[in-house]
Amino acid sequence: MTSSVQGLQEAVSAAAAARGATARLLPESLTVRASFRGRQVDFALPVDRADLDGHAHIPSALPTRARGDVREKALYNILQDMISSPGPRAGDAVLRDKLADDLPADQQHRQVLANVVERQYWIHPSAAHGGRQPFLAPFHSDLPGGFDYQGRYKSFRGSLLLFLCWDGSDFDLTLAEEIGQFLGRDHGLNPLDQAFLAAARAAAGLQAPTQADPGRLREQFGPSMAEDLADGAFDQEGLDRIRRDLQTVVRLQLPRHEQTHALIVVFSVHIALYYYRLAYRLGEGLSCVAQVLDGQDLPERPDFDGRILFRVGSAGDRPVSASDPCARSWWSLDEQHLLALPASMASANLVHQAAQASGVDCGPLPDPYACAQALADDPVGATLTDLLCAAAAAAAMQDSRTGPTPAELGTGAYALREAVLASFRSRNSLKQRGRDIVNTLVGGFGGELRRNRGRVRFFELDEQVIFLLVKLILEGSRLQQLAFRKEFLPALRRYGLAPQSAAEEELLSQALGRLGLLERYSDAGEALYVRHIL
């Protein structure tokens, strides 16, 4: 027996003794065999970092292990996955090189027009948002259908759109169909758009307009994804809201570029909110498990409503402090939960497996709060689960070469979460699977949700996002107007959003007034109603 296995055996035995149980390590398979009050269980421990990485994914919550990349590329790749290509696509550099020859302008002005078109129809990302290689703006499906962009891509593809189409029992492809139809038609294009598309089609050798077929998403990703979702989605309510709001955007009557931008903004904000909600639900749920295993009463279910405290970004250049609620809210959600998302997913899976092995019925999904509820009703299962979590923590500590001590194993769920977090932190891989994604979607100096001024990070909504949220909330309510305080603000909270203070509520109402979205029926504060002009 190696010294590491010997040390792990000693830690497991000490943890069992502290709980009045017995346990031994089966070194060949790194399995713990534990017994308490007549109930005997076997539990396979994570053997190394690769094993921990394998646990750091919940397929019912996220379709792939994506990383951060330029957000417009997600739409570009979604369209490519819906469009068949008879052969390799040309690089978009081919189109850029041919622009001066194919644009309808006289010889003297063609190069000038080509330079204007290149700045207009290629996105030039910054290094902070995914790289420096420019790529075509996906305002029409013929562009991703005919051309590939240069460089690597690390984030979501068509599997994400198919995932969003899950309605609880099957894939409802209506949203995918409407996105394909919207971006495949020429309606809403201006003369320069039409001239550019004609040049693009010629350069790509397209004989006919491309056809986006959502069925290709089902063919490529459907079988494995349906299996992942057989027991339900981790957050079906969230998927339903995203699907409904994206359908609202593609049905708006706006000029093509404004509508495409609105689609990208709503998609980005929603995916960012989904990540925050997932990270919060997992992190707080694990805390509930730890409290139950520590002998405390079951806490209330974690509620994400109104957790993102924002300030309004339409009131001029305002100073911000780390003590402001919008900054403290960012620190709580981003620093404590989103950054830890991979470790939280691994911990949630391990807790769920430990509880199931202990004979506790937590349901089919690795929902920590559901585990906490079941453990609260099964004291024997709770003791065994706590022991197995402590053993898994000891194994994770062994892998990180820190060497567990009995005192460190305390309450097993606490120890497990800290050990897994330390393992990921030691590899500098925490931020790639959560924070980087959200930052590329809605972050930075001018982000739609998460912003920074110097060292201060905080939540802020600008008028563009507020304008769209009003439309989405009204469409979801199926009403023409909503009372500002009694109906609109509670609806905003269900997205996870809330003004950071009563004074911020007033600034929000003023912003709505400037946008023409607020109707005042009297001087009384309760007579404010939110409506929309679209």
Coordinates of C-alpha atoms in Angstrom, one line a residue:
M1 CA 0.0 0.0 0.0
T2 CA 1.5 3.3 -1.0
S3 CA 1.9 6.1 1.5
S4 CA -0.8 8.2 -0.2
V5 CA -3.3 5.4 -0.1
Q6 CA -2.2 4.7 3.6
G7 CA -2.8 8.3 4.4
L8 CA -6.2 8.3 2.7
Q9 CA -7.2 5.1 4.6
E10 CA -6.3 6.7 7.9
A11 CA -8.3 9.9 7.1
V12 CA -11.3 7.8 6.1
S13 CA -11.1 5.7 9.3
A14 CA -10.8 8.8 11.4
A15 CA -13.8 10.4 9.7
A16 CA -15.9 7.3 10.2
A17 CA -14.9 7.0 13.9
A18 CA -15.9 10.7 14.5
R19 CA -19.4 9.8 13.2
G20 CA -19.8 6.6 15.0
A21 CA -19.6 4.6 11.8
T22 CA -17.1 2.2 10.3
A23 CA -15.3 2.5 7.0
R24 CA -12.5 1.0 5.1
L25 CA -10.8 1.8 1.8
L26 CA -10.7 -0.8 -1.0
P27 CA -7.4 0.3 -2.5
E28 CA -7.7 -1.5 -5.8
S29 CA -10.7 0.5 -6.9
L30 CA -10.4 3.5 -4.5
T31 CA -13.8 2.7 -3.1
V32 CA -15.0 3.4 0.4
R33 CA -17.1 0.7 2.1
A34 CA -18.9 2.2 5.0
S35 CA -21.5 1.0 7.5
F36 CA -23.8 2.8 10.0
R37 CA -26.7 1.5 12.0
G38 CA -27.1 -1.6 9.8
R39 CA -26.9 0.2 6.5
Q40 CA -23.8 -0.6 4.4
V41 CA -22.7 1.4 1.3
D42 CA -20.0 1.5 -1.3
F43 CA -18.8 4.7 -2.9
A44 CA -16.1 5.2 -5.6
L45 CA -13.9 8.2 -4.8
P46 CA -12.5 10.6 -7.4
V47 CA -9.1 9.2 -8.2
D48 CA -7.3 12.3 -9.7
R49 CA -7.8 15.7 -11.2
A50 CA -9.0 14.3 -14.5
D51 CA -11.7 12.5 -12.5
L52 CA -12.7 15.7 -10.8
D53 CA -12.9 17.5 -14.2
G54 CA -15.2 14.7 -15.4
H55 CA -17.6 15.6 -12.5
A56 CA -17.5 19.3 -13.3
H57 CA -20.3 19.2 -15.8
I58 CA -24.1 18.9 -15.4
P59 CA -25.5 18.0 -18.9
S60 CA -29.1 18.8 -17.8
A61 CA -27.9 22.4 -16.9
L62 CA -25.5 23.2 -19.8
P63 CA -25.2 21.5 -23.2
T64 CA -21.4 21.7 -23.5
R65 CA -18.3 22.7 -21.5
A66 CA -18.0 26.1 -23.3
R67 CA -15.5 28.8 -22.6
G68 CA -15.6 32.5 -23.3
D69 CA -15.4 33.9 -26.9
V70 CA -16.8 36.7 -29.0
R71 CA -20.6 36.6 -28.5
E72 CA -21.5 37.3 -32.1
K73 CA -19.6 34.1 -33.1
A74 CA -22.1 32.1 -31.2
L75 CA -24.9 33.2 -33.6
Y76 CA -22.5 32.7 -36.6
N77 CA -21.8 29.1 -35.5
I78 CA -25.4 28.3 -34.7
L79 CA -26.3 29.3 -38.3
Q80 CA -23.5 27.3 -39.7
D81 CA -24.7 24.2 -37.8
M82 CA -28.1 24.7 -39.4
I83 CA -26.9 25.1 -43.0
S84 CA -25.5 22.3 -45.1
S85 CA -22.5 22.9 -47.3
P86 CA -21.6 20.8 -50.3
G87 CA -17.9 21.3 -49.7
P88 CA -15.4 23.3 -47.6
R89 CA -16.5 26.9 -47.1
A90 CA -14.2 29.7 -48.3
G91 CA -12.4 31.8 -45.8
D92 CA -13.9 35.3 -45.3
A93 CA -10.5 36.7 -46.4
V94 CA -11.5 35.6 -49.9
L95 CA -14.5 38.0 -49.8
R96 CA -12.5 40.8 -48.4
D97 CA -9.9 40.5 -51.2
K98 CA -12.6 40.6 -53.9
L99 CA -14.7 43.4 -52.5
A100 CA -13.1 46.2 -54.6
D101 CA -13.8 44.2 -57.8
D102 CA -17.3 43.1 -57.1
L103 CA -18.9 46.2 -55.5
P104 CA -21.1 48.3 -57.9
A105 CA -19.0 51.4 -58.0
D106 CA -16.8 53.2 -60.6
Q107 CA -13.2 52.3 -60.7
Q108 CA -12.1 55.5 -58.9
H109 CA -14.3 54.9 -55.8
R110 CA -14.3 51.1 -55.5
Q111 CA -11.4 50.8 -53.0
V112 CA -12.9 53.6 -50.9
L113 CA -16.2 51.8 -50.8
A114 CA -14.5 48.5 -50.1
N115 CA -12.8 50.0 -47.1
V116 CA -16.1 51.4 -45.8
V117 CA -17.8 48.0 -46.3
E118 CA -15.0 46.2 -44.5
R119 CA -15.5 48.4 -41.4
Q120 CA -19.3 48.0 -41.7
Y121 CA -19.7 44.3 -42.1
W122 CA -16.7 42.8 -40.3
I123 CA -16.7 42.7 -36.5
H124 CA -13.3 43.6 -35.0
P125 CA -13.2 42.2 -31.5
S126 CA -10.8 43.3 -28.8
A127 CA -8.4 40.8 -27.1
A128 CA -10.4 41.1 -23.9
H129 CA -13.5 39.8 -25.7
G130 CA -12.2 36.7 -27.4
G131 CA -9.4 37.7 -29.9
R132 CA -8.2 40.1 -32.5
Q133 CA -9.2 38.3 -35.8
P134 CA -12.1 40.1 -37.5
F135 CA -15.0 38.1 -38.8
L136 CA -18.2 38.7 -40.7
A137 CA -21.2 40.1 -38.9
P138 CA -23.9 37.4 -39.0
F139 CA -26.8 39.7 -40.1
H140 CA -27.7 37.3 -42.9
S141 CA -27.5 33.5 -43.1
D142 CA -25.7 33.6 -46.5
L143 CA -22.6 34.8 -44.7
P144 CA -22.0 32.0 -42.3
G145 CA -23.5 29.7 -44.9
G146 CA -20.8 30.7 -47.4
F147 CA -17.7 31.6 -45.4
D148 CA -15.6 30.4 -42.4
Y149 CA -13.8 32.9 -40.2
Q150 CA -10.1 32.7 -39.2
G151 CA -9.0 31.5 -35.8
R152 CA -10.3 29.1 -33.1
Y153 CA -13.6 29.2 -31.4
K154 CA -14.2 28.0 -27.8
S155 CA -17.8 28.7 -26.9
F156 CA -21.3 27.6 -27.8
R157 CA -22.5 26.2 -31.2
G158 CA -25.8 25.0 -32.5
S159 CA -26.1 22.6 -29.5
L160 CA -27.0 25.6 -27.3
L161 CA -29.9 26.6 -29.5
L162 CA -31.2 23.1 -29.5
F163 CA -30.8 23.0 -25.7
L164 CA -32.9 26.2 -25.4
C165 CA -35.6 24.5 -27.6
W166 CA -36.2 21.8 -24.9
D167 CA -39.8 22.3 -23.7
G168 CA -39.7 19.6 -21.0
S169 CA -40.6 16.6 -23.1
D170 CA -39.1 17.2 -26.6
F171 CA -37.3 19.8 -28.7
D172 CA -39.7 22.5 -29.9
L173 CA -37.8 23.8 -33.0
T174 CA -40.1 26.8 -33.5
L175 CA -37.5 29.2 -32.1
A176 CA -34.8 27.8 -34.3
E177 CA -37.1 27.9 -37.4
E178 CA -37.9 31.6 -36.7
I179 CA -34.3 32.6 -36.2
G180 CA -33.3 30.8 -39.5
Q181 CA -36.2 32.5 -41.4
F182 CA -35.5 35.9 -40.0
L183 CA -31.8 35.8 -40.9
G184 CA -32.4 34.1 -44.2
R185 CA -34.7 36.6 -45.8
D186 CA -33.8 39.8 -47.5
H187 CA -36.5 41.9 -45.9
G188 CA -35.2 44.9 -44.0
L189 CA -31.9 45.2 -45.9
N190 CA -30.8 48.6 -47.1
P191 CA -29.2 49.1 -50.6
L192 CA -25.6 48.7 -49.2
D193 CA -26.6 45.5 -47.5
Q194 CA -28.0 44.2 -50.7
A195 CA -24.9 45.2 -52.7
F196 CA -22.6 43.6 -50.1
L197 CA -24.6 40.3 -50.1
A198 CA -24.5 40.1 -53.9
A199 CA -20.7 40.4 -53.7
A200 CA -20.6 37.8 -50.9
R201 CA -22.8 35.3 -52.8
A202 CA -20.6 35.7 -55.9
A203 CA -17.4 35.2 -53.9
A204 CA -18.8 32.1 -52.2
G205 CA -20.2 30.7 -55.4
L206 CA -23.7 30.4 -54.0
Q207 CA -26.1 29.5 -56.7
A208 CA -29.1 30.0 -54.5
P209 CA -29.9 31.5 -51.0
T210 CA -28.8 29.3 -48.1
Q211 CA -31.5 27.5 -46.2
A212 CA -31.2 27.2 -42.4
D213 CA -32.6 23.8 -41.4
P214 CA -33.2 23.3 -37.6
G215 CA -33.6 19.6 -38.3
R216 CA -29.8 19.5 -38.7
L217 CA -29.5 20.5 -35.0
R218 CA -31.6 17.6 -34.0
E219 CA -29.6 15.2 -36.2
Q220 CA -26.2 16.4 -34.9
F221 CA -27.0 16.9 -31.2
G222 CA -30.5 15.6 -30.5
P223 CA -29.9 11.9 -29.6
S224 CA -27.2 12.5 -26.9
M225 CA -28.9 15.7 -25.6
A226 CA -32.3 13.9 -25.3
E227 CA -30.6 11.3 -23.2
D228 CA -29.1 14.0 -21.0
L229 CA -32.5 15.6 -20.6
A230 CA -34.5 12.4 -20.1
D231 CA -35.0 13.2 -16.4
G232 CA -35.7 16.9 -17.1
A233 CA -33.7 20.1 -17.4
F234 CA -32.0 21.5 -14.4
D235 CA -33.8 24.9 -14.9
Q236 CA -36.8 24.4 -17.2
E237 CA -38.4 27.6 -16.1
G238 CA -35.2 29.5 -17.2
L239 CA -35.2 27.7 -20.6
D240 CA -38.8 28.6 -21.2
R241 CA -38.2 32.2 -20.4
I242 CA -35.2 32.5 -22.7
R243 CA -37.1 30.8 -25.6
R244 CA -40.1 33.0 -25.2
D245 CA -38.1 36.2 -25.1
L246 CA -35.9 35.3 -28.1
Q247 CA -39.1 34.6 -30.1
T248 CA -40.4 38.0 -29.1
V249 CA -37.2 39.6 -30.5
V250 CA -37.2 37.8 -33.9
R251 CA -40.9 38.9 -34.3
L252 CA -40.2 42.6 -33.9
Q253 CA -40.5 44.9 -36.8
L254 CA -37.1 46.6 -36.9
P255 CA -34.5 47.4 -39.5
R256 CA -32.3 44.3 -40.1
H257 CA -29.1 45.4 -38.3
E258 CA -31.0 46.8 -35.3
Q259 CA -33.0 43.6 -34.9
T260 CA -30.0 41.4 -35.3
H261 CA -28.2 43.4 -32.6
A262 CA -31.3 43.2 -30.4
L263 CA -31.3 39.4 -30.8
I264 CA -27.6 39.2 -29.9
V265 CA -28.1 41.5 -26.8
V266 CA -31.1 39.6 -25.5
F267 CA -29.4 36.2 -26.1
S268 CA -26.2 37.5 -24.3
V269 CA -28.0 39.0 -21.3
H270 CA -30.2 35.9 -20.9
I271 CA -27.3 33.4 -21.1
A272 CA -25.4 35.6 -18.6
L273 CA -28.4 35.6 -16.2
Y274 CA -28.8 31.8 -16.7
Y275 CA -25.1 31.3 -15.6
Y276 CA -25.5 33.6 -12.6
R277 CA -28.8 31.8 -11.6
L278 CA -27.1 28.3 -12.0
A279 CA -24.0 29.3 -10.0
Y280 CA -26.1 30.8 -7.2
R281 CA -28.5 27.8 -7.1
L282 CA -25.6 25.4 -6.9
G283 CA -23.5 27.4 -4.4
E284 CA -26.3 28.2 -2.0
G285 CA -27.7 24.7 -2.4
L286 CA -24.4 23.2 -1.3
S287 CA -24.4 25.4 1.7
C288 CA -27.9 24.1 2.6
V289 CA -26.6 20.5 2.3
A290 CA -23.7 21.3 4.6
Q291 CA -26.0 22.9 7.2
V292 CA -28.3 19.9 7.2
L293 CA -25.3 17.5 7.5
D294 CA -24.1 19.7 10.4
G295 CA -27.3 19.0 12.2
Q296 CA -29.0 22.3 11.5
D297 CA -32.6 22.8 10.3
L298 CA -33.2 22.8 6.6
P299 CA -32.8 26.4 5.3
E300 CA -35.3 27.9 2.9
R301 CA -34.8 27.2 -0.8
P302 CA -32.3 29.6 -2.4
D303 CA -34.2 32.3 -4.3
F304 CA -32.4 34.1 -7.2
D305 CA -35.2 36.7 -7.7
G306 CA -33.8 40.2 -7.4
R307 CA -30.3 39.0 -6.5
I308 CA -28.6 41.2 -9.1
L309 CA -28.8 44.7 -7.7
F310 CA -28.1 47.1 -10.6
R311 CA -27.8 50.8 -11.1
V312 CA -29.2 52.6 -14.1
G313 CA -26.6 53.5 -16.7
S314 CA -28.5 56.4 -18.2
A315 CA -27.9 59.1 -15.6
G316 CA -24.6 60.5 -16.8
D317 CA -21.1 59.7 -15.7
R318 CA -21.7 58.6 -12.1
P319 CA -19.0 57.6 -9.6
V320 CA -19.2 54.1 -8.1
S321 CA -17.8 52.7 -4.9
A322 CA -17.0 49.2 -3.9
S323 CA -19.5 49.7 -1.0
D324 CA -22.4 50.5 -3.4
P325 CA -25.1 47.7 -3.4
C326 CA -24.5 47.2 -7.1
A327 CA -20.8 46.4 -6.5
R328 CA -21.5 44.3 -3.4
S329 CA -24.0 42.3 -5.4
W330 CA -21.4 41.7 -8.1
W331 CA -18.9 40.5 -5.5
S332 CA -21.4 38.1 -4.0
L333 CA -22.6 36.6 -7.2
D334 CA -19.5 36.8 -9.4
E335 CA -16.7 36.3 -6.9
Q336 CA -18.4 33.8 -4.6
H337 CA -20.6 31.8 -7.0
L338 CA -19.9 32.3 -10.7
L339 CA -16.1 32.0 -10.3
A340 CA -16.6 28.8 -8.4
L341 CA -19.1 27.3 -10.9
P342 CA -16.9 24.4 -12.2
A343 CA -16.1 23.4 -8.6
S344 CA -19.7 23.8 -7.6
M345 CA -20.8 21.5 -10.4
A346 CA -18.3 18.8 -9.4
S347 CA -19.3 19.1 -5.7
A348 CA -23.0 18.9 -6.6
N349 CA -22.4 15.7 -8.6
L350 CA -20.3 14.2 -5.8
V351 CA -22.8 15.1 -3.1
H352 CA -25.7 13.7 -5.2
Q353 CA -23.8 10.4 -5.9
A354 CA -22.8 10.1 -2.2
A355 CA -26.4 10.6 -1.1
Q356 CA -27.7 8.1 -3.7
A357 CA -25.1 5.6 -2.6
S358 CA -26.2 6.1 1.0
G359 CA -29.8 5.1 0.1
V360 CA -31.2 8.6 0.0
D361 CA -33.6 9.4 -2.8
C362 CA -32.6 12.9 -3.9
G363 CA -34.2 12.6 -7.4
P364 CA -32.5 12.1 -10.7
L365 CA -30.8 15.5 -11.0
P366 CA -27.8 16.7 -9.0
D367 CA -29.8 19.5 -7.4
P368 CA -28.1 20.3 -4.0
Y369 CA -31.2 21.7 -2.4
A370 CA -33.3 18.6 -3.3
C371 CA -30.5 16.5 -1.7
A372 CA -30.7 18.7 1.4
Q373 CA -34.4 18.2 1.6
A374 CA -34.1 14.4 1.3
L375 CA -31.1 14.2 3.8
A376 CA -33.1 16.2 6.4
D377 CA -35.6 13.4 6.5
D378 CA -33.1 10.5 6.7
P379 CA -30.7 10.8 9.6
V380 CA -28.9 7.5 8.9
G381 CA -28.5 8.4 5.2
A382 CA -27.3 11.9 6.2
T383 CA -24.5 10.5 8.4
L384 CA -23.4 8.1 5.7
T385 CA -23.5 10.9 3.1
D386 CA -21.5 13.2 5.3
L387 CA -18.9 10.4 5.8
L388 CA -18.6 9.7 2.0
C389 CA -18.3 13.5 1.3
A390 CA -15.5 13.6 3.9
A391 CA -13.8 10.7 2.2
A392 CA -14.1 12.4 -1.2
A393 CA -12.7 15.5 0.2
A394 CA -9.7 13.5 1.6
A395 CA -9.2 12.0 -1.9
A396 CA -9.2 15.5 -3.5
M397 CA -6.8 16.8 -0.9
Q398 CA -4.5 13.9 -1.6
D399 CA -4.5 14.7 -5.3
S400 CA -3.7 18.4 -4.5
R401 CA -0.8 17.1 -2.3
T402 CA -2.1 19.1 0.7
G403 CA -2.6 15.9 2.8
P404 CA -5.9 15.8 4.8
T405 CA -6.1 15.8 8.6
P406 CA -9.2 14.6 10.5
A407 CA -9.9 18.2 11.7
E408 CA -10.0 19.4 8.1
L409 CA -12.7 16.9 7.3
G410 CA -15.2 18.4 9.8
T411 CA -18.5 18.4 8.2
G412 CA -18.1 16.4 5.0
A413 CA -20.0 18.7 2.6
Y414 CA -18.0 21.7 3.7
A415 CA -14.7 19.9 3.4
L416 CA -15.6 18.5 0.0
R417 CA -16.5 21.8 -1.5
E418 CA -13.4 23.5 -0.2
A419 CA -11.2 20.6 -1.4
V420 CA -12.7 20.6 -4.9
L421 CA -12.4 24.4 -5.0
A422 CA -8.8 24.2 -4.0
S423 CA -8.1 21.7 -6.7
F424 CA -9.5 23.9 -9.5
R425 CA -7.9 27.0 -8.0
S426 CA -4.5 25.4 -8.1
R427 CA -4.8 24.9 -11.9
N428 CA -6.0 28.5 -12.6
S429 CA -9.0 27.0 -14.4
L430 CA -11.9 28.3 -12.4
K431 CA -12.8 31.4 -14.4
Q432 CA -12.7 29.8 -17.8
R433 CA -16.1 27.9 -17.5
G434 CA -18.1 30.7 -15.9
R435 CA -16.7 34.2 -15.4
D436 CA -15.0 34.3 -18.8
I437 CA -18.2 33.4 -20.6
V438 CA -20.3 36.0 -18.8
N439 CA -17.6 38.7 -19.3
T440 CA -17.5 38.1 -23.1
L441 CA -21.3 38.2 -23.2
V442 CA -22.1 41.2 -21.1
G443 CA -18.9 42.5 -19.4
G444 CA -16.2 45.1 -19.7
F445 CA -16.2 48.8 -19.6
G446 CA -19.4 49.2 -21.7
G447 CA -21.1 45.8 -21.0
E448 CA -24.8 45.5 -21.0
L449 CA -24.9 44.1 -17.4
R450 CA -21.5 43.7 -15.8
R451 CA -19.2 46.8 -15.9
N452 CA -16.0 47.9 -14.4
R453 CA -14.5 51.3 -13.4
G454 CA -11.0 50.9 -12.3
R455 CA -10.9 48.2 -9.7
V456 CA -14.6 48.3 -9.0
R457 CA -16.9 45.8 -10.7
F458 CA -20.6 46.3 -10.5
F459 CA -24.0 45.6 -12.2
E460 CA -25.5 48.3 -14.4
L461 CA -28.2 48.3 -17.0
D462 CA -28.2 50.9 -19.8
E463 CA -31.2 52.3 -21.7
Q464 CA -30.8 49.8 -24.6
V465 CA -31.2 46.8 -22.3
I466 CA -34.0 48.5 -20.3
F467 CA -35.9 49.2 -23.5
L468 CA -35.7 45.6 -24.5
L469 CA -36.6 44.3 -21.1
V470 CA -39.8 46.3 -21.0
K471 CA -40.8 44.8 -24.3
L472 CA -40.0 41.3 -23.1
I473 CA -41.8 41.6 -19.8
L474 CA -44.9 43.1 -21.4
E475 CA -45.0 40.3 -24.0
G476 CA -44.6 37.7 -21.3
S477 CA -47.5 39.2 -19.3
R478 CA -49.7 39.6 -22.4
L479 CA -50.7 43.0 -21.1
Q480 CA -50.4 46.4 -22.7
Q481 CA -49.1 48.1 -19.6
L482 CA -48.0 47.2 -16.0
A483 CA -48.1 49.2 -12.8
F484 CA -44.4 50.3 -12.3
R485 CA -44.0 49.3 -8.6
K486 CA -46.7 46.6 -8.1
E487 CA -46.2 44.7 -11.4
F488 CA -43.2 45.8 -13.4
L489 CA -40.6 45.7 -10.6
P490 CA -41.7 42.2 -9.4
A491 CA -41.6 41.0 -13.0
L492 CA -38.0 42.4 -13.3
R493 CA -37.1 40.5 -10.0
R494 CA -38.1 37.2 -11.6
Y495 CA -35.3 37.8 -14.1
G496 CA -33.0 38.1 -11.1
L497 CA -32.8 41.9 -11.5
A498 CA -33.7 44.7 -9.0
P499 CA -32.7 48.4 -8.7
Q500 CA -30.1 48.7 -5.9
S501 CA -32.1 51.1 -3.8
A502 CA -35.3 53.2 -3.6
A503 CA -33.4 56.1 -5.1
E504 CA -32.4 53.8 -8.0
E505 CA -36.0 52.9 -8.6
E506 CA -36.7 56.6 -9.1
L507 CA -33.8 56.8 -11.6
L508 CA -35.2 53.8 -13.4
S509 CA -38.6 55.5 -13.7
Q510 CA -36.9 58.6 -15.1
A511 CA -35.0 56.5 -17.7
L512 CA -38.3 54.9 -18.7
G513 CA -39.8 58.3 -19.1
R514 CA -37.0 59.5 -21.3
L515 CA -37.6 56.4 -23.5
G516 CA -41.3 57.1 -23.8
L517 CA -42.1 53.9 -21.9
L518 CA -43.8 55.4 -18.8
E519 CA -47.3 56.7 -18.5
R520 CA -48.2 58.9 -15.5
Y521 CA -51.9 59.0 -14.9
S522 CA -51.7 61.3 -11.8
D523 CA -49.2 62.8 -9.5
A524 CA -49.5 59.9 -7.1
G525 CA -46.5 57.5 -7.2
E526 CA -48.7 54.5 -7.6
A527 CA -50.2 55.9 -10.9
L528 CA -47.1 55.1 -12.9
Y529 CA -47.5 52.5 -15.7
V530 CA -44.9 50.9 -17.9
R531 CA -45.9 50.5 -21.6
H532 CA -44.1 50.0 -24.9
I533 CA -43.9 51.9 -28.1
L534 CA -43.3 48.8 -30.3

